Short mmCIF file of C-alpha atoms in Angstrom, two decimals:
data_model
loop_
_atom_site.label_atom_id
_atom_site.label_comp_id
_atom_site.label_asym_id
_atom_site.label_seq_id
_atom_site.Cartn_x
_atom_site.Cartn_y
_atom_site.Cartn_z
CA MET I 1440 -23.51 -9.01 15.88
CA SER I 1441 -22.09 -11.45 12.97
CA GLN I 1442 -20.70 -14.87 13.73
CA GLY I 1443 -17.02 -15.55 13.01
CA ILE I 1444 -14.75 -18.42 13.19
CA GLU I 1445 -16.25 -20.04 16.51
CA THR I 1446 -19.40 -21.55 14.52
CA GLY I 1447 -17.33 -23.10 11.96
CA GLN I 1448 -19.13 -20.65 9.07
CA VAL I 1449 -15.89 -20.50 6.43
CA ALA I 1450 -16.78 -19.48 2.71
CA GLU I 1451 -16.22 -23.07 0.91
CA THR I 1452 -14.65 -21.15 -2.38
CA GLY I 1453 -12.25 -23.27 -2.61
CA PRO I 1454 -11.00 -27.48 -4.23
CA GLY I 1455 -12.14 -29.28 -1.00
CA GLY I 1456 -13.57 -26.54 1.28
CA GLN I 1457 -10.76 -23.70 1.40
CA GLY I 1458 -12.27 -20.79 2.44
CA LEU I 1459 -11.32 -17.67 4.98
CA ALA I 1460 -13.86 -16.71 8.63
CA ARG I 1461 -16.44 -15.36 7.64
CA GLY I 1462 -18.02 -12.25 9.39
CA THR I 1463 -15.24 -11.68 12.28
CA LEU I 1464 -13.73 -7.70 10.82
CA ARG I 1465 -16.42 -5.09 11.97
CA THR I 1466 -16.68 -2.19 9.89
CA VAL I 1467 -14.07 -0.53 12.42
CA ASP I 1468 -11.94 -2.99 11.51
CA ALA I 1469 -11.86 -2.81 7.53
CA VAL I 1470 -11.26 1.58 8.45
CA ALA I 1471 -8.62 0.37 10.70
CA ILE I 1472 -6.79 -2.50 8.27
CA SER I 1473 -7.44 0.85 4.73
CA ILE I 1474 -5.78 3.50 7.63
CA SER I 1475 -3.08 0.72 9.39
CA VAL I 1476 -1.65 0.56 6.24
CA LEU I 1477 -1.84 3.73 4.63
CA SER I 1478 1.30 4.00 7.79
CA PRO I 1479 1.05 8.03 8.41
CA ALA I 1480 3.64 7.85 11.40
CA MET I 1481 6.32 5.76 8.97
CA ALA I 1482 5.08 7.74 5.98
CA MET I 1483 6.11 11.41 7.24
CA GLN I 1484 8.95 10.29 8.56
CA LEU I 1485 10.36 8.59 5.60
CA ASN I 1486 8.49 8.85 2.77
CA THR I 1487 7.54 12.60 2.58
CA GLY I 1488 12.11 13.14 2.62
CA GLY I 1489 12.27 10.71 -0.39
CA VAL I 1490 9.17 13.58 -2.00
CA ALA I 1491 10.85 16.27 -0.33
CA GLY I 1492 14.16 15.38 -2.60
CA THR I 1493 13.42 16.93 -6.14
CA ALA I 1494 9.46 18.09 -5.15
CA GLY I 1495 11.01 20.89 -1.63
CA GLY I 1496 9.24 23.86 -0.63
CA SER I 1497 6.51 22.28 -2.84
CA THR I 1498 6.27 18.95 -1.56
CA PRO I 1499 2.68 19.73 0.06
CA LEU I 1500 1.35 19.44 -3.60
CA ALA I 1501 2.77 16.46 -4.84
CA PHE I 1502 0.85 14.32 -1.53
CA LEU I 1503 -2.31 17.15 -2.71
CA LEU I 1504 -1.87 15.63 -6.39
CA GLY I 1505 -1.52 11.49 -5.06
CA GLY I 1506 -4.08 12.73 -2.46
CA ILE I 1507 -6.65 13.25 -5.82
CA ALA I 1508 -5.36 10.22 -7.88
CA CYS I 1509 -6.30 8.01 -5.30
CA LEU I 1510 -9.86 9.65 -4.58
CA ALA I 1511 -10.44 8.92 -8.03
CA LEU I 1512 -9.43 5.06 -8.01
CA ALA I 1513 -11.46 5.47 -4.30
CA PHE I 1514 -14.93 5.81 -6.50
CA VAL I 1515 -13.98 3.12 -8.83
CA VAL I 1516 -13.14 0.51 -5.76
CA ILE I 1517 -16.38 1.50 -3.74
CA GLY I 1518 -18.76 1.11 -7.21
CA PHE I 1519 -16.39 -3.08 -7.49
CA SER I 1520 -17.06 -2.99 -3.64
CA ARG I 1521 -20.80 -2.71 -3.68
CA ARG I 1522 -20.73 -5.38 -6.07
CA MET I 1523 -18.89 -8.41 -4.89
CA ALA I 1524 -16.47 -8.95 -2.46
CA SER I 1525 -14.05 -11.16 -3.01
CA ALA I 1526 -10.16 -11.58 -1.45
CA GLY I 1527 -8.56 -11.27 -4.25
CA TYR I 1528 -9.55 -6.99 -4.75
CA ALA I 1529 -7.85 -6.32 -7.61
CA TYR I 1530 -7.23 -9.97 -9.10
CA THR I 1531 -11.66 -10.52 -9.08
CA TYR I 1532 -12.33 -7.01 -10.26
CA VAL I 1533 -10.02 -6.20 -12.98
CA SER I 1534 -10.40 -9.77 -14.46
CA ARG I 1535 -14.59 -8.61 -14.11
CA SER I 1536 -13.90 -5.04 -15.86
CA LEU I 1537 -11.03 -5.94 -18.53
CA GLY I 1538 -10.55 -9.70 -19.03
CA GLN I 1539 -9.66 -12.67 -16.96
CA SER I 1540 -5.94 -12.06 -18.47
CA TRP I 1541 -5.38 -8.61 -17.24
CA GLY I 1542 -7.11 -9.53 -14.51
CA PHE I 1543 -4.36 -12.75 -13.90
CA LEU I 1544 -1.33 -9.85 -15.02
CA ALA I 1545 -3.43 -7.81 -12.21
CA GLY I 1546 -3.19 -10.25 -9.03
CA TRP I 1547 0.16 -11.04 -10.53
CA LEU I 1548 1.53 -7.53 -9.99
CA TYR I 1549 -0.31 -6.74 -6.82
CA PHE I 1550 0.74 -9.51 -4.91
CA PHE I 1551 4.27 -8.69 -6.15
CA ALA I 1552 4.64 -5.06 -5.01
CA PHE I 1553 3.16 -6.21 -0.88
CA ALA I 1554 5.44 -8.38 -0.55
CA CYS I 1555 7.66 -5.58 -1.54
CA PHE I 1556 6.59 -4.01 0.84
CA VAL I 1557 7.01 -6.25 4.06
CA PRO I 1558 10.62 -5.76 2.97
CA MET I 1559 10.27 -2.53 2.80
CA THR I 1560 8.87 -1.54 6.33
CA MET I 1561 10.67 -4.06 7.81
CA ALA I 1562 13.98 -2.87 7.17
CA ALA I 1563 12.93 0.73 8.86
CA VAL I 1564 11.79 -1.85 11.51
CA GLY I 1565 15.16 -2.94 12.20
CA TRP I 1566 16.96 0.59 11.79
CA LEU I 1567 14.68 2.64 13.61
CA PHE I 1568 14.81 0.27 16.72
CA SER I 1569 18.06 0.35 16.99
CA ASP I 1570 18.54 3.77 16.45
CA LEU I 1571 16.75 4.47 19.81
CA ILE I 1572 18.01 1.70 21.65
CA GLY I 1573 21.22 3.31 21.07
CA VAL I 1574 22.83 0.36 19.03
CA ASP I 1575 24.87 0.60 16.25
CA PRO I 1576 21.73 0.77 12.97
CA GLN I 1577 24.11 -0.44 10.55
CA THR I 1578 25.16 -3.19 12.58
CA TRP I 1579 21.42 -4.99 14.43
CA TRP I 1580 18.78 -3.63 11.42
CA PHE I 1581 19.20 -6.88 10.31
CA PRO I 1582 18.72 -8.98 13.36
CA PHE I 1583 16.64 -6.65 14.80
CA PHE I 1584 14.74 -7.40 10.86
CA LEU I 1585 14.16 -11.53 12.50
CA VAL I 1586 13.44 -10.46 15.27
CA GLY I 1587 10.13 -9.00 13.93
CA MET I 1588 9.32 -10.99 10.91
CA LEU I 1589 9.18 -14.28 13.43
CA ILE I 1590 6.69 -11.22 15.09
CA LEU I 1591 4.76 -11.05 11.97
CA VAL I 1592 4.30 -14.32 10.53
CA PHE I 1593 2.64 -15.13 14.06
CA LEU I 1594 0.27 -12.24 13.57
CA SER I 1595 -0.96 -12.70 10.52
CA VAL I 1596 -1.52 -16.46 10.97
CA VAL I 1597 -3.31 -15.79 14.56
CA ARG I 1598 -6.73 -14.35 14.41
CA ILE I 1599 -6.64 -11.34 11.76
CA SER I 1600 -9.63 -9.39 14.15
CA VAL I 1601 -7.33 -9.43 16.95
CA THR I 1602 -4.53 -8.45 15.22
CA THR I 1603 -6.79 -4.85 13.61
CA LYS I 1604 -6.96 -3.80 17.70
CA VAL I 1605 -3.65 -3.52 17.86
CA GLN I 1606 -3.58 -1.55 14.48
CA LEU I 1607 -5.98 0.39 15.39
CA LEU I 1608 -4.89 1.44 18.68
CA VAL I 1609 -1.13 2.15 17.40
CA GLY I 1610 -2.63 3.88 14.73
CA VAL I 1611 -5.35 6.42 16.99
CA ALA I 1612 -1.44 6.89 19.62
CA THR I 1613 0.54 7.68 16.42
CA VAL I 1614 -1.66 10.31 14.43
CA LEU I 1615 -2.56 12.01 17.82
CA VAL I 1616 1.29 12.47 18.14
CA LEU I 1617 1.86 13.90 14.80
CA LEU I 1618 -1.40 16.51 14.64
CA VAL I 1619 0.28 17.47 17.73
CA PHE I 1620 3.90 18.60 15.87
CA ALA I 1621 1.87 20.24 12.80
CA LEU I 1622 -0.19 22.41 15.77
CA ILE I 1623 2.53 23.83 17.27
CA VAL I 1624 4.31 24.58 14.11
CA THR I 1625 1.47 25.96 12.32
CA GLY I 1626 0.87 27.46 16.13
CA LYS I 1627 4.25 29.58 15.46
CA GLY I 1628 4.49 30.01 11.67
CA GLY I 1629 7.07 28.09 11.07
CA VAL I 1630 10.13 29.93 10.06
CA ASP I 1631 8.45 32.52 7.74
CA GLY I 1632 4.45 32.76 8.92
CA GLN I 1633 1.59 31.44 6.85
CA SER I 1634 1.68 30.85 3.38
CA LEU I 1635 0.48 29.18 0.17
CA GLN I 1636 3.57 29.13 -1.66
CA PRO I 1637 3.56 25.38 -0.86
CA PHE I 1638 1.24 24.55 -3.26
CA THR I 1639 2.55 25.63 -6.18
CA PHE I 1640 4.97 24.25 -8.99
CA SER I 1641 7.44 27.26 -8.66
CA HIS I 1642 9.39 26.26 -4.87
CA THR I 1643 10.63 22.73 -6.14
CA ALA I 1644 14.02 21.35 -5.55
CA SER I 1645 14.50 20.30 -9.34
CA GLY I 1646 12.64 21.20 -12.11
CA GLY I 1647 9.28 22.64 -11.90
CA PHE I 1648 6.47 20.13 -12.70
CA HIS I 1649 9.16 17.23 -12.46
CA GLY I 1650 10.59 18.44 -9.35
CA VAL I 1651 6.42 17.54 -8.30
CA PHE I 1652 5.69 14.38 -10.92
CA TYR I 1653 9.32 12.90 -9.45
CA GLY I 1654 8.66 13.28 -6.09
CA LEU I 1655 4.64 12.07 -6.76
CA ILE I 1656 6.81 8.13 -6.76
CA PHE I 1657 7.62 8.87 -2.44
CA GLY I 1658 4.02 10.69 -2.59
CA VAL I 1659 1.16 8.09 -4.14
CA THR I 1660 3.46 5.65 -1.85
CA SER I 1661 2.24 7.27 1.35
CA PHE I 1662 -1.37 6.29 0.47
CA ILE I 1663 -1.23 2.97 -0.53
CA GLY I 1664 -3.05 0.92 1.15
CA PHE I 1665 -6.06 3.11 1.59
CA GLU I 1666 -8.29 0.27 -0.48
CA SER I 1667 -6.84 -2.28 1.54
CA ALA I 1668 -10.47 -3.24 3.59
CA ALA I 1669 -11.45 -4.39 -0.16
CA ASP I 1670 -8.47 -7.16 -0.09
CA PHE I 1671 -10.87 -8.87 3.37
CA GLY I 1672 -14.43 -8.24 2.25
CA GLU I 1673 -14.63 -12.04 2.54
CA GLU I 1674 -13.72 -11.52 6.71
CA THR I 1675 -16.08 -8.84 6.17
CA ALA I 1676 -19.46 -8.58 8.05
CA ASN I 1677 -21.63 -6.74 5.44
CA PRO I 1678 -18.83 -6.12 3.56
CA ARG I 1679 -20.64 -3.55 0.16
CA ARG I 1680 -21.59 -1.38 3.10
CA ALA I 1681 -18.67 -1.82 5.28
CA VAL I 1682 -15.57 -1.76 2.68
CA PRO I 1683 -16.98 1.45 0.79
CA ILE I 1684 -17.26 2.76 4.48
CA ALA I 1685 -13.76 2.15 4.95
CA ILE I 1686 -12.26 3.11 2.05
CA LEU I 1687 -14.00 6.70 0.86
CA ALA I 1688 -13.13 7.64 5.04
CA SER I 1689 -8.80 6.37 4.86
CA VAL I 1690 -8.31 8.26 1.33
CA ILE I 1691 -10.22 11.49 3.15
CA PHE I 1692 -8.23 11.01 5.75
CA ALA I 1693 -5.26 10.51 4.76
CA ILE I 1694 -5.25 13.48 2.19
CA VAL I 1695 -5.88 16.02 4.71
CA PHE I 1696 -3.66 14.72 7.24
CA TYR I 1697 -0.71 14.26 5.26
CA VAL I 1698 -1.17 17.98 3.67
CA PHE I 1699 -1.78 19.26 6.76
CA ILE I 1700 1.47 17.63 8.02
CA THR I 1701 3.85 18.19 5.31
CA TYR I 1702 2.36 21.85 5.36
CA ALA I 1703 3.50 21.88 8.96
CA THR I 1704 6.96 20.21 7.90
CA THR I 1705 6.92 22.98 4.89
CA ILE I 1706 6.97 25.64 6.86
CA GLY I 1707 8.77 24.35 9.74
CA TYR I 1708 12.12 24.06 7.59
CA GLY I 1709 10.51 27.23 5.22
CA VAL I 1710 9.94 27.70 1.48
CA ASN I 1711 12.66 29.23 0.22
CA GLN I 1712 15.24 26.97 1.97
CA LEU I 1713 13.87 24.15 1.18
CA GLU I 1714 14.18 25.24 -2.57
CA LYS I 1715 17.24 25.33 -2.37
CA ASP I 1716 18.98 22.70 -0.31
CA PRO I 1717 15.75 20.03 0.52
CA THR I 1718 18.95 18.12 2.40
CA PRO I 1719 18.06 19.05 6.51
CA TRP I 1720 14.02 16.73 5.39
CA VAL I 1721 16.01 14.09 3.37
CA ALA I 1722 17.96 13.34 5.95
CA GLY I 1723 15.91 13.99 9.73
CA GLY I 1724 12.73 13.59 8.00
CA LEU I 1725 10.45 15.71 10.64
CA VAL I 1726 12.19 15.04 13.52
CA PRO I 1727 14.64 18.12 13.19
CA VAL I 1728 11.10 20.48 13.32
CA ALA I 1729 9.38 18.98 16.23
CA GLU I 1730 12.84 19.31 17.90
CA LYS I 1731 13.61 22.89 17.13
CA PHE I 1732 10.03 24.02 17.27
CA GLY I 1733 8.75 21.86 19.94
CA ASN I 1734 11.42 19.74 22.19
CA HIS I 1735 13.21 16.91 21.97
CA THR I 1736 10.57 14.60 23.42
CA LEU I 1737 8.33 15.41 20.83
CA GLY I 1738 10.99 14.66 18.47
CA LYS I 1739 10.74 11.19 20.20
CA LEU I 1740 8.04 10.04 20.34
CA ILE I 1741 7.58 11.01 16.03
CA GLU I 1742 10.30 8.24 16.08
CA VAL I 1743 8.45 5.98 18.25
CA GLY I 1744 5.12 6.05 16.09
CA ALA I 1745 7.08 5.77 12.61
CA LEU I 1746 8.87 2.43 14.34
CA LEU I 1747 4.73 1.23 15.99
CA SER I 1748 3.62 2.75 12.88
CA ALA I 1749 6.36 0.83 10.26
CA PHE I 1750 5.68 -2.68 11.80
CA ILE I 1751 2.06 -2.86 11.85
CA VAL I 1752 1.44 -1.61 8.02
CA CYS I 1753 4.65 -4.38 7.44
CA VAL I 1754 1.68 -6.98 9.16
CA ALA I 1755 -0.74 -5.47 7.00
CA CYS I 1756 1.27 -5.22 3.96
CA ALA I 1757 1.97 -9.53 4.33
CA THR I 1758 -1.57 -10.49 4.98
CA ALA I 1759 -2.89 -8.59 1.81
CA SER I 1760 0.05 -9.91 0.44
CA SER I 1761 -0.77 -13.33 1.34
CA ARG I 1762 -4.86 -12.96 0.32
CA THR I 1763 -3.82 -12.24 -3.00
CA LEU I 1764 -1.96 -15.87 -3.05
CA PHE I 1765 -4.18 -17.36 -1.49
CA ALA I 1766 -6.94 -15.65 -4.16
CA MET I 1767 -5.18 -17.02 -6.88
CA GLY I 1768 -4.65 -20.92 -5.51
CA ARG I 1769 -7.64 -21.07 -5.07
CA GLU I 1770 -8.48 -21.11 -8.61
CA GLY I 1771 -6.00 -23.11 -9.60
CA THR I 1772 -3.10 -20.05 -11.69
CA ILE I 1773 -0.89 -20.67 -8.94
CA PRO I 1774 -0.26 -23.77 -6.65
CA GLY I 1775 -3.07 -24.69 -4.33
CA TRP I 1776 -0.18 -25.04 -1.70
CA PHE I 1777 -1.23 -21.35 -1.53
CA SER I 1778 -4.79 -21.50 -1.24
CA ARG I 1779 -4.25 -23.50 2.11
CA THR I 1780 -5.77 -22.07 5.48
CA HIS I 1781 -4.92 -22.75 9.04
CA ALA I 1782 -7.26 -25.17 10.24
CA LYS I 1783 -7.72 -23.33 13.78
CA PHE I 1784 -7.52 -19.13 12.37
CA LYS I 1785 -8.99 -19.89 9.17
CA THR I 1786 -5.78 -17.26 7.82
CA PRO I 1787 -2.99 -18.58 4.45
CA TYR I 1788 -0.79 -19.65 7.09
CA ASN I 1789 0.77 -20.92 3.53
CA ALA I 1790 0.92 -17.78 1.61
CA SER I 1791 1.31 -15.57 5.10
CA ILE I 1792 4.65 -18.48 5.52
CA ALA I 1793 6.06 -17.79 1.71
CA VAL I 1794 5.32 -13.95 2.37
CA ALA I 1795 7.75 -13.96 4.87
CA LEU I 1796 10.85 -16.53 3.38
CA VAL I 1797 10.02 -14.71 0.13
CA ALA I 1798 10.68 -10.92 1.90
CA THR I 1799 13.22 -12.24 4.23
CA ALA I 1800 15.59 -13.22 1.32
CA ALA I 1801 14.77 -10.06 -0.44
CA ALA I 1802 16.41 -7.52 2.56
CA ALA I 1803 19.14 -9.06 2.81
CA LEU I 1804 19.77 -9.80 -1.35
CA ILE I 1805 20.49 -5.32 -1.02
CA GLY I 1806 20.72 -5.04 2.57
CA PHE I 1807 24.38 -7.32 1.65
CA GLY I 1808 24.73 -7.36 -1.72
CA PHE I 1809 23.71 -4.95 -4.15
CA GLY I 1810 22.93 -1.63 -1.92
CA LYS I 1811 25.39 1.08 -1.53
CA PRO I 1812 24.79 3.15 2.54
CA ASP I 1813 28.03 5.86 0.95
CA VAL I 1814 24.30 6.79 -1.85
CA PHE I 1815 21.32 6.59 0.84
CA GLY I 1816 22.69 6.74 4.21
CA SER I 1817 22.46 2.69 5.54
CA ASP I 1818 22.52 -0.56 4.64
CA ALA I 1819 18.71 -0.96 5.85
CA PHE I 1820 17.76 2.39 4.03
CA SER I 1821 18.95 0.84 0.17
CA VAL I 1822 16.54 -1.78 1.03
CA TYR I 1823 13.37 0.29 2.16
CA TYR I 1824 14.31 3.06 -1.14
CA PHE I 1825 14.70 0.18 -3.53
CA TYR I 1826 11.57 -1.84 -2.78
CA ALA I 1827 10.00 1.15 -1.56
CA THR I 1828 9.81 1.89 -5.32
CA ILE I 1829 9.81 -1.44 -6.65
CA GLY I 1830 6.34 -2.09 -4.81
CA THR I 1831 5.03 1.40 -6.32
CA LEU I 1832 5.77 1.24 -9.47
CA GLY I 1833 3.51 -2.56 -9.41
CA VAL I 1834 0.82 -1.02 -7.47
CA ILE I 1835 -0.01 2.30 -9.57
CA LEU I 1836 0.07 -0.71 -12.80
CA VAL I 1837 -2.97 -1.97 -10.98
CA TYR I 1838 -4.43 1.42 -10.27
CA ILE I 1839 -4.32 2.24 -13.29
CA ALA I 1840 -6.06 -1.44 -14.54
CA LEU I 1841 -8.46 -0.63 -12.02
CA CYS I 1842 -9.43 3.16 -12.97
CA PHE I 1843 -9.67 1.87 -17.18
CA GLY I 1844 -11.83 -1.55 -15.68
CA GLY I 1845 -14.22 1.09 -13.12
CA ILE I 1846 -15.16 2.76 -16.63
CA ALA I 1847 -15.74 -0.72 -18.69
CA LEU I 1848 -17.46 -1.74 -15.99
CA PHE I 1849 -19.79 1.35 -15.37
CA ARG I 1850 -20.89 1.58 -18.66
CA ARG I 1851 -21.75 -2.42 -19.15
CA THR I 1852 -23.76 -2.13 -16.01
CA PRO I 1853 -27.38 -2.93 -16.59
CA ASP I 1854 -29.13 -1.66 -13.45
CA GLN I 1855 -27.01 1.88 -13.17
CA LYS I 1856 -26.78 4.40 -16.04
CA PHE I 1857 -23.15 6.16 -17.04
CA ASN I 1858 -22.41 8.75 -15.76
CA PRO I 1859 -19.70 10.46 -17.89
CA LEU I 1860 -18.46 12.32 -14.83
CA THR I 1861 -18.24 9.85 -11.90
CA HIS I 1862 -18.20 6.85 -13.99
CA GLY I 1863 -15.99 8.17 -16.91
CA LEU I 1864 -14.11 11.75 -16.35
CA ILE I 1865 -13.12 10.94 -12.35
CA PRO I 1866 -11.67 8.00 -13.24
CA LEU I 1867 -9.50 9.30 -16.43
CA VAL I 1868 -8.40 11.71 -13.85
CA GLY I 1869 -7.13 8.96 -11.05
CA ALA I 1870 -5.27 7.57 -14.11
CA ILE I 1871 -3.32 10.09 -15.49
CA ILE I 1872 -1.79 11.01 -12.76
CA PHE I 1873 -0.56 7.45 -11.45
CA GLY I 1874 0.90 8.42 -14.45
CA ALA I 1875 2.79 10.90 -14.57
CA ALA I 1876 3.92 8.93 -11.63
CA TRP I 1877 5.72 6.59 -13.14
CA TYR I 1878 6.87 8.37 -15.32
CA GLY I 1879 8.38 10.65 -13.24
CA SER I 1880 9.56 7.97 -11.55
CA VAL I 1881 11.87 6.56 -13.86
CA TYR I 1882 12.83 10.19 -16.54
CA PRO I 1883 15.13 10.74 -15.43
CA VAL I 1884 17.06 7.99 -14.92
CA PRO I 1885 16.90 7.07 -11.01
CA PRO I 1886 20.03 7.67 -8.75
CA SER I 1887 22.01 4.19 -7.59
CA ILE I 1888 20.21 0.95 -7.71
CA LEU I 1889 17.03 2.52 -8.06
CA LYS I 1890 17.42 2.49 -11.91
CA SER I 1891 16.56 -0.41 -12.14
CA THR I 1892 13.53 -0.59 -10.30
CA PRO I 1893 11.76 0.39 -13.86
CA TYR I 1894 13.26 -2.68 -15.32
CA ILE I 1895 12.87 -5.30 -12.70
CA THR I 1896 8.50 -3.69 -12.20
CA ILE I 1897 8.88 -5.16 -16.58
CA ILE I 1898 11.06 -8.18 -16.25
CA TRP I 1899 8.28 -9.28 -13.78
CA LEU I 1900 4.86 -8.23 -15.81
CA ALA I 1901 6.85 -10.02 -18.47
CA ILE I 1902 7.29 -13.56 -16.27
CA GLY I 1903 3.57 -12.89 -15.26
CA VAL I 1904 2.27 -12.55 -19.00
CA GLY I 1905 4.76 -15.36 -19.99
CA VAL I 1906 2.67 -17.43 -16.95
CA LEU I 1907 -0.69 -17.00 -18.29
CA LEU I 1908 0.27 -18.31 -21.71
CA TRP I 1909 1.37 -20.98 -20.25
CA LEU I 1910 -1.64 -21.87 -18.47
CA ARG I 1911 -3.94 -20.95 -21.70
CA ALA I 1912 -1.64 -23.87 -23.22
CA ASN I 1913 -1.50 -26.06 -20.14
CA ARG I 1914 -4.39 -24.99 -18.15
CA ARG I 1915 -7.22 -24.02 -19.56
CA ASP I 1916 -9.30 -25.45 -16.61
CA ALA I 1917 -7.60 -22.82 -14.33
CA VAL I 1918 -7.89 -20.31 -16.82
CA SER I 1919 -11.51 -19.80 -17.25
CA ARG I 1920 -11.67 -19.88 -12.70
CA ILE I 1921 -9.72 -16.48 -13.04
CA GLY I 1922 -11.60 -13.90 -11.07
CA SER I 1923 -14.90 -16.29 -11.03
CA ILE I 1924 -14.88 -16.53 -7.10
CA LEU I 1925 -16.52 -14.49 -4.04
CA GLY I 1926 -16.73 -14.64 -0.53
CA GLU I 1927 -19.61 -13.00 0.63
CA GLU I 1928 -21.70 -15.33 -1.07
CA GLY I 1929 -20.68 -18.46 0.43
CA GLY I 1930 -18.48 -19.28 -2.33
CA ILE I 1931 -20.13 -19.12 -5.41
CA LEU I 1932 -19.60 -18.29 -8.58
CA VAL I 1933 -19.89 -14.24 -9.62
CA GLU I 1934 -22.33 -14.84 -13.02
CA ALA I 1935 -25.02 -15.04 -9.39
CA LEU I 1936 -25.10 -11.56 -8.85
CA ASP I 1937 -25.14 -10.68 -12.77
CA HIS I 1938 -28.70 -13.33 -13.18
CA PRO I 1939 -30.47 -13.01 -9.34
#
């Protein structure tokens, strides 16, 4: 059995011996992390309505296409993870494939995107909890948001292997509830019986191909995080084996599960009915179908599952963001303050606290400032959809960079013959679908405050370019360290892997 922090076994990976606890996560923990960040119960209850708003009766097709893109990316990430383990994940992988400048920008976008998912998911927690206990969600969502953030900080700082056990338990329970729901609906044949129509472009609520690709933004949102085990490569025992298993297991699970659940929901509402008016799905998620074909209790269980799942994914997104900050801080590209780890738990507590504080301020800014509850139904959902869109736009750009980075890495790997199909075409297909999702989310212009989301993403990227230029002019030593540190070899420079 791998030893953990009790033995004081820590990767000396940064200035002053700052490091993470080595070998504290098993393969099952890595799988739990990836699946929990997917947040199946929350994704199906809250994200599917955003897809159905334009994809209508073709919503399962949007999820299938998003899954294909993520499966292509999974092949790329597995190729990277078999060669290196790093808390920096995309930051390190892109640095080692496309170059240090691109790697810095990938890390810059990645921690920003996952930081956006923190206020998004905690806003859902606040709203769902208020609704379940029978108080006004519009009034109480933010107080419960604050309580949730305090719990999040605690869970982010304690030993991460403890957190993953909770994630796994909640994940299994919520998935079982949704499987029961889907089996009941499909068993009864839905409104009009079984059909393959949901897998065509002909039943969208808005513009055929465009309806599906516009809906892809929330479809891809539901898949984001399947690769999160890569963020914990330094804390996982035998990461070159465990991380690929976790990534492949989570993405295959997500494709099968999401397509099955959205198919059941589509026939539950009716394919033709959704083509004419997807509003019931947009407003109610899966619950109306659950109550129609099951009972009121099943609907409530889906809501409870979405609440628990939202909280767990919030913790997972916060930890993923904090570890990217940690990786960038220890290499000196951002203040080293972010690389400090807790003396006992060996978790990046400074980065975790920073993410929590920024997330709280961000939620208040939209919830009580620029949000429009008349458009999204409540301040909480203004926060949810606003930060879901920004975060997904940022992550999609990182995913595209990873796809092209994989092609570049595979071409120059000396001990591996380049395969045009698996090393070229598959990553390219992933990049194309992700590109279509990005395009579909900005054209035509999204409604309300969502129309500003692509500009905010681009502005953040431009700020990152400015920081990079400043580093090149003033901190050339920090630039030279971008993507250089790995954890699985005890913190040595990655060049050692290229010259055994």
